[in-house]
């Protein structure tokens, strides 16, 4: 995998040299106005539904898993979409014609295998040998992707290792891949570029608050 392809894409979008505010889907995300004003907002999976409810406007980038139901957020509104997908970009673009959304600007795809390689490279730990699934959730993967591309600062919001459920529904689904996320976030806590707005996550991982 050539990371330069993604660096070029992010640069063209004006996202490569901006700090990122990654918005996960854990309940009650902490979103300081100052960060919303000058950070690129990167929505994870269907967290954009929460952004709509909060009146935050169009996402700068959405980092989305292939398997996430589009019905959960039929009004996806994003300047750019990085879709975790096994098919090439032209095929993914064709598939988007049949997916509900309000606006999707630029599109790139990242294969699941490339996603895992990026996470292991940035965390420098054998993630595949940790936990039940051996892979992190998409919010943590997005942070690793940003680091691999050279984004100067990454702030995590709406990511939790302890609270079940999602910010955009009341289904109270169990949180998955906690062991994997904790291990990688503890590794990323050693890097000055990564911090969080969530005090509980900082206490669990050592990330700067």
mmCIF file of C-alpha atoms in Angstrom:
data_model
loop_
_atom_site.group_PDB
_atom_site.id
_atom_site.type_symbol
_atom_site.label_atom_id
_atom_site.label_comp_id
_atom_site.label_asym_id
_atom_site.label_seq_id
_atom_site.Cartn_x
_atom_site.Cartn_y
_atom_site.Cartn_z
ATOM 1 C CA UNK A 1 0.000 0.000 0.000
ATOM 2 C CA UNK A 2 1.306 3.441 -0.958
ATOM 3 C CA UNK A 3 0.359 5.974 1.702
ATOM 4 C CA UNK A 4 1.396 8.784 -0.666
ATOM 5 C CA UNK A 5 -1.848 8.253 -2.579
ATOM 6 C CA UNK A 6 -3.812 9.176 0.531
ATOM 7 C CA UNK A 7 -1.511 12.038 1.491
ATOM 8 C CA UNK A 8 -2.064 13.557 -1.957
ATOM 9 C CA UNK A 9 -5.813 13.127 -1.652
ATOM 10 C CA UNK A 10 -5.926 14.730 1.794
ATOM 11 C CA UNK A 11 -3.695 17.565 0.608
ATOM 12 C CA UNK A 12 -6.024 18.269 -2.313
ATOM 13 C CA UNK A 13 -8.908 18.411 0.153
ATOM 14 C CA UNK A 14 -7.033 20.800 2.441
ATOM 15 C CA UNK A 15 -7.026 18.232 5.250
ATOM 16 C CA UNK A 16 -3.419 17.098 5.352
ATOM 17 C CA UNK A 17 -1.990 20.048 7.271
ATOM 18 C CA UNK A 18 -5.008 20.778 9.462
ATOM 19 C CA UNK A 19 -5.536 19.295 12.931
ATOM 20 C CA UNK A 20 -8.293 16.686 13.087
ATOM 21 C CA UNK A 21 -11.134 16.352 15.554
ATOM 22 C CA UNK A 22 -12.267 12.733 15.264
ATOM 23 C CA UNK A 23 -15.910 12.277 16.260
ATOM 24 C CA UNK A 24 -16.773 8.761 17.370
ATOM 25 C CA UNK A 25 -20.239 7.484 18.195
ATOM 26 C CA UNK A 26 -20.001 6.945 21.958
ATOM 27 C CA UNK A 27 -22.781 8.677 23.928
ATOM 28 C CA UNK A 28 -22.453 12.337 24.923
ATOM 29 C CA UNK A 29 -19.281 13.321 23.037
ATOM 30 C CA UNK A 30 -17.291 16.251 24.417
ATOM 31 C CA UNK A 31 -16.975 18.812 21.612
ATOM 32 C CA UNK A 32 -15.348 22.104 22.638
ATOM 33 C CA UNK A 33 -16.395 24.988 20.390
ATOM 34 C CA UNK A 34 -12.793 26.124 19.960
ATOM 35 C CA UNK A 35 -11.840 22.776 18.419
ATOM 36 C CA UNK A 36 -14.883 22.721 16.170
ATOM 37 C CA UNK A 37 -13.894 26.145 14.884
ATOM 38 C CA UNK A 38 -10.384 25.328 13.685
ATOM 39 C CA UNK A 39 -10.084 21.531 13.406
ATOM 40 C CA UNK A 40 -11.223 19.397 10.502
ATOM 41 C CA UNK A 41 -14.102 17.261 11.739
ATOM 42 C CA UNK A 42 -13.722 13.579 10.897
ATOM 43 C CA UNK A 43 -16.909 11.608 11.527
ATOM 44 C CA UNK A 44 -16.634 7.886 12.215
ATOM 45 C CA UNK A 45 -19.179 5.549 10.604
ATOM 46 C CA UNK A 46 -22.632 6.943 11.431
ATOM 47 C CA UNK A 47 -21.525 9.540 13.995
ATOM 48 C CA UNK A 48 -22.516 12.154 11.433
ATOM 49 C CA UNK A 49 -26.090 11.568 12.571
ATOM 50 C CA UNK A 50 -25.115 13.020 15.946
ATOM 51 C CA UNK A 51 -23.393 15.910 14.190
ATOM 52 C CA UNK A 52 -26.643 16.639 12.349
ATOM 53 C CA UNK A 53 -28.596 16.583 15.612
ATOM 54 C CA UNK A 54 -26.083 19.029 17.112
ATOM 55 C CA UNK A 55 -26.226 21.335 14.084
ATOM 56 C CA UNK A 56 -22.531 20.964 13.304
ATOM 57 C CA UNK A 57 -22.913 21.043 9.543
ATOM 58 C CA UNK A 58 -21.140 19.011 6.881
ATOM 59 C CA UNK A 59 -18.237 16.793 7.912
ATOM 60 C CA UNK A 60 -14.833 17.465 6.413
ATOM 61 C CA UNK A 61 -14.184 13.734 6.183
ATOM 62 C CA UNK A 62 -16.115 10.583 7.030
ATOM 63 C CA UNK A 63 -14.218 7.383 7.809
ATOM 64 C CA UNK A 64 -16.722 4.617 7.229
ATOM 65 C CA UNK A 65 -16.750 0.828 7.481
ATOM 66 C CA UNK A 66 -18.324 -1.096 4.632
ATOM 67 C CA UNK A 67 -20.611 -3.079 6.929
ATOM 68 C CA UNK A 68 -22.232 -0.141 8.735
ATOM 69 C CA UNK A 69 -25.964 0.163 7.893
ATOM 70 C CA UNK A 70 -26.741 3.190 5.749
ATOM 71 C CA UNK A 71 -30.264 3.192 7.141
ATOM 72 C CA UNK A 72 -28.883 4.394 10.488
ATOM 73 C CA UNK A 73 -27.766 7.657 8.867
ATOM 74 C CA UNK A 74 -29.547 8.168 5.543
ATOM 75 C CA UNK A 75 -28.600 11.862 5.466
ATOM 76 C CA UNK A 76 -24.822 11.404 5.328
ATOM 77 C CA UNK A 77 -23.372 14.829 4.531
ATOM 78 C CA UNK A 78 -19.618 14.967 4.023
ATOM 79 C CA UNK A 79 -17.041 16.769 1.907
ATOM 80 C CA UNK A 80 -15.077 13.527 1.570
ATOM 81 C CA UNK A 81 -15.584 9.843 2.300
ATOM 82 C CA UNK A 82 -12.892 7.272 3.054
ATOM 83 C CA UNK A 83 -14.751 3.993 2.680
ATOM 84 C CA UNK A 84 -13.252 0.810 4.080
ATOM 85 C CA UNK A 85 -13.996 -1.437 1.142
ATOM 86 C CA UNK A 86 -12.605 -4.472 -0.656
ATOM 87 C CA UNK A 87 -13.472 -3.150 -4.125
ATOM 88 C CA UNK A 88 -11.728 -0.444 -6.207
ATOM 89 C CA UNK A 89 -12.773 3.197 -6.114
ATOM 90 C CA UNK A 90 -14.782 3.121 -9.363
ATOM 91 C CA UNK A 91 -16.896 0.277 -8.025
ATOM 92 C CA UNK A 92 -17.410 2.008 -4.673
ATOM 93 C CA UNK A 93 -18.487 5.191 -6.484
ATOM 94 C CA UNK A 94 -21.031 3.173 -8.459
ATOM 95 C CA UNK A 95 -22.343 1.575 -5.248
ATOM 96 C CA UNK A 96 -22.833 4.995 -3.676
ATOM 97 C CA UNK A 97 -25.501 5.738 -6.261
ATOM 98 C CA UNK A 98 -27.678 3.213 -4.455
ATOM 99 C CA UNK A 99 -26.910 4.301 -0.900
ATOM 100 C CA UNK A 100 -29.009 6.977 0.858
ATOM 101 C CA UNK A 101 -27.126 10.210 1.511
ATOM 102 C CA UNK A 102 -27.437 13.976 1.309
ATOM 103 C CA UNK A 103 -24.004 14.794 -0.075
ATOM 104 C CA UNK A 104 -20.754 12.917 -0.613
ATOM 105 C CA UNK A 105 -17.973 14.852 -2.286
ATOM 106 C CA UNK A 106 -14.625 13.244 -2.938
ATOM 107 C CA UNK A 107 -14.275 9.481 -2.464
ATOM 108 C CA UNK A 108 -11.360 7.196 -1.623
ATOM 109 C CA UNK A 109 -11.294 3.560 -0.575
ATOM 110 C CA UNK A 110 -9.037 1.759 1.873
ATOM 111 C CA UNK A 111 -8.991 -2.025 2.037
ATOM 112 C CA UNK A 112 -9.477 -3.708 5.423
ATOM 113 C CA UNK A 113 -6.018 -5.294 5.138
ATOM 114 C CA UNK A 114 -4.411 -1.915 4.498
ATOM 115 C CA UNK A 115 -6.320 -0.488 7.463
ATOM 116 C CA UNK A 116 -4.891 -3.162 9.761
ATOM 117 C CA UNK A 117 -1.352 -2.671 8.438
ATOM 118 C CA UNK A 118 -1.567 1.050 9.139
ATOM 119 C CA UNK A 119 -2.781 0.467 12.703
ATOM 120 C CA UNK A 120 -0.016 -2.016 13.488
ATOM 121 C CA UNK A 121 2.633 0.257 11.969
ATOM 122 C CA UNK A 122 1.555 3.328 13.933
ATOM 123 C CA UNK A 123 0.951 1.517 17.230
ATOM 124 C CA UNK A 124 4.078 -0.647 16.845
ATOM 125 C CA UNK A 125 2.382 -3.550 18.629
ATOM 126 C CA UNK A 126 1.006 -6.888 17.310
ATOM 127 C CA UNK A 127 -2.656 -5.860 17.291
ATOM 128 C CA UNK A 128 -3.734 -9.037 15.489
ATOM 129 C CA UNK A 129 -2.710 -11.035 18.578
ATOM 130 C CA UNK A 130 -4.727 -8.905 21.014
ATOM 131 C CA UNK A 131 -8.340 -9.350 22.101
ATOM 132 C CA UNK A 132 -11.112 -11.366 20.489
ATOM 133 C CA UNK A 133 -11.005 -9.879 16.984
ATOM 134 C CA UNK A 134 -7.429 -8.646 16.741
ATOM 135 C CA UNK A 135 -8.431 -5.300 15.261
ATOM 136 C CA UNK A 136 -9.450 -1.893 16.562
ATOM 137 C CA UNK A 137 -12.637 0.054 16.002
ATOM 138 C CA UNK A 138 -12.829 2.601 13.207
ATOM 139 C CA UNK A 139 -12.264 5.675 15.385
ATOM 140 C CA UNK A 140 -8.913 4.368 16.560
ATOM 141 C CA UNK A 141 -8.063 3.236 13.031
ATOM 142 C CA UNK A 142 -8.838 6.743 11.740
ATOM 143 C CA UNK A 143 -6.372 8.213 14.228
ATOM 144 C CA UNK A 144 -3.695 5.814 12.998
ATOM 145 C CA UNK A 145 -4.516 6.651 9.399
ATOM 146 C CA UNK A 146 -4.138 10.357 10.109
ATOM 147 C CA UNK A 147 -0.802 9.792 11.821
ATOM 148 C CA UNK A 148 0.441 7.672 8.922
ATOM 149 C CA UNK A 149 -0.446 10.469 6.512
ATOM 150 C CA UNK A 150 1.295 13.111 8.628
ATOM 151 C CA UNK A 151 -1.665 15.029 10.052
ATOM 152 C CA UNK A 152 -0.116 17.417 12.628
ATOM 153 C CA UNK A 153 -2.589 16.901 15.493
ATOM 154 C CA UNK A 154 -5.382 14.456 16.233
ATOM 155 C CA UNK A 155 -7.989 14.920 18.961
ATOM 156 C CA UNK A 156 -10.359 12.074 19.841
ATOM 157 C CA UNK A 157 -13.933 12.795 20.887
ATOM 158 C CA UNK A 158 -16.875 10.454 21.332
ATOM 159 C CA UNK A 159 -14.663 7.424 21.890
ATOM 160 C CA UNK A 160 -15.131 5.318 25.017
ATOM 161 C CA UNK A 161 -13.813 2.059 26.441
ATOM 162 C CA UNK A 162 -16.457 1.836 29.150
ATOM 163 C CA UNK A 163 -19.796 3.259 27.984
ATOM 164 C CA UNK A 164 -22.111 1.083 25.907
ATOM 165 C CA UNK A 165 -24.402 2.332 23.162
ATOM 166 C CA UNK A 166 -24.194 5.064 20.553
ATOM 167 C CA UNK A 167 -24.851 8.782 20.637
ATOM 168 C CA UNK A 168 -27.429 8.569 17.845
ATOM 169 C CA UNK A 169 -29.751 5.841 19.152
ATOM 170 C CA UNK A 170 -30.993 4.169 22.347
ATOM 171 C CA UNK A 171 -30.215 0.566 21.461
ATOM 172 C CA UNK A 172 -27.452 0.420 24.091
ATOM 173 C CA UNK A 173 -25.402 -2.034 22.042
ATOM 174 C CA UNK A 174 -22.347 -3.517 23.714
ATOM 175 C CA UNK A 175 -19.033 -1.901 22.896
ATOM 176 C CA UNK A 176 -16.740 -4.195 20.935
ATOM 177 C CA UNK A 177 -12.956 -4.514 20.601
ATOM 178 C CA UNK A 178 -12.286 -2.842 23.946
ATOM 179 C CA UNK A 179 -9.055 -4.744 24.586
ATOM 180 C CA UNK A 180 -7.678 -3.912 21.149
ATOM 181 C CA UNK A 181 -8.662 -0.243 21.378
ATOM 182 C CA UNK A 182 -7.143 0.121 24.833
ATOM 183 C CA UNK A 183 -3.824 -1.397 23.762
ATOM 184 C CA UNK A 184 -3.486 0.796 20.695
ATOM 185 C CA UNK A 185 -4.608 3.971 22.444
ATOM 186 C CA UNK A 186 -2.074 3.362 25.221
ATOM 187 C CA UNK A 187 0.588 3.083 22.523
ATOM 188 C CA UNK A 188 -0.621 6.274 20.821
ATOM 189 C CA UNK A 189 -0.617 8.080 24.185
ATOM 190 C CA UNK A 190 3.173 8.185 23.927
ATOM 191 C CA UNK A 191 2.862 10.457 20.896
ATOM 192 C CA UNK A 192 2.442 14.178 21.403
ATOM 193 C CA UNK A 193 0.249 14.556 18.305
ATOM 194 C CA UNK A 194 -2.637 12.589 19.855
ATOM 195 C CA UNK A 195 -4.975 13.784 22.605
ATOM 196 C CA UNK A 196 -8.608 13.487 23.661
ATOM 197 C CA UNK A 197 -11.470 15.643 24.909
ATOM 198 C CA UNK A 198 -12.836 12.757 26.981
ATOM 199 C CA UNK A 199 -11.570 12.713 30.585
ATOM 200 C CA UNK A 200 -12.570 9.076 31.089
ATOM 201 C CA UNK A 201 -10.650 7.981 27.986
ATOM 202 C CA UNK A 202 -7.600 9.939 29.144
ATOM 203 C CA UNK A 203 -7.711 8.155 32.485
ATOM 204 C CA UNK A 204 -8.078 4.742 30.855
ATOM 205 C CA UNK A 205 -5.271 5.152 28.312
ATOM 206 C CA UNK A 206 -2.907 7.913 29.396
ATOM 207 C CA UNK A 207 -3.852 10.125 26.443
ATOM 208 C CA UNK A 208 -3.349 13.840 27.013
ATOM 209 C CA UNK A 209 -6.585 15.615 27.917
#
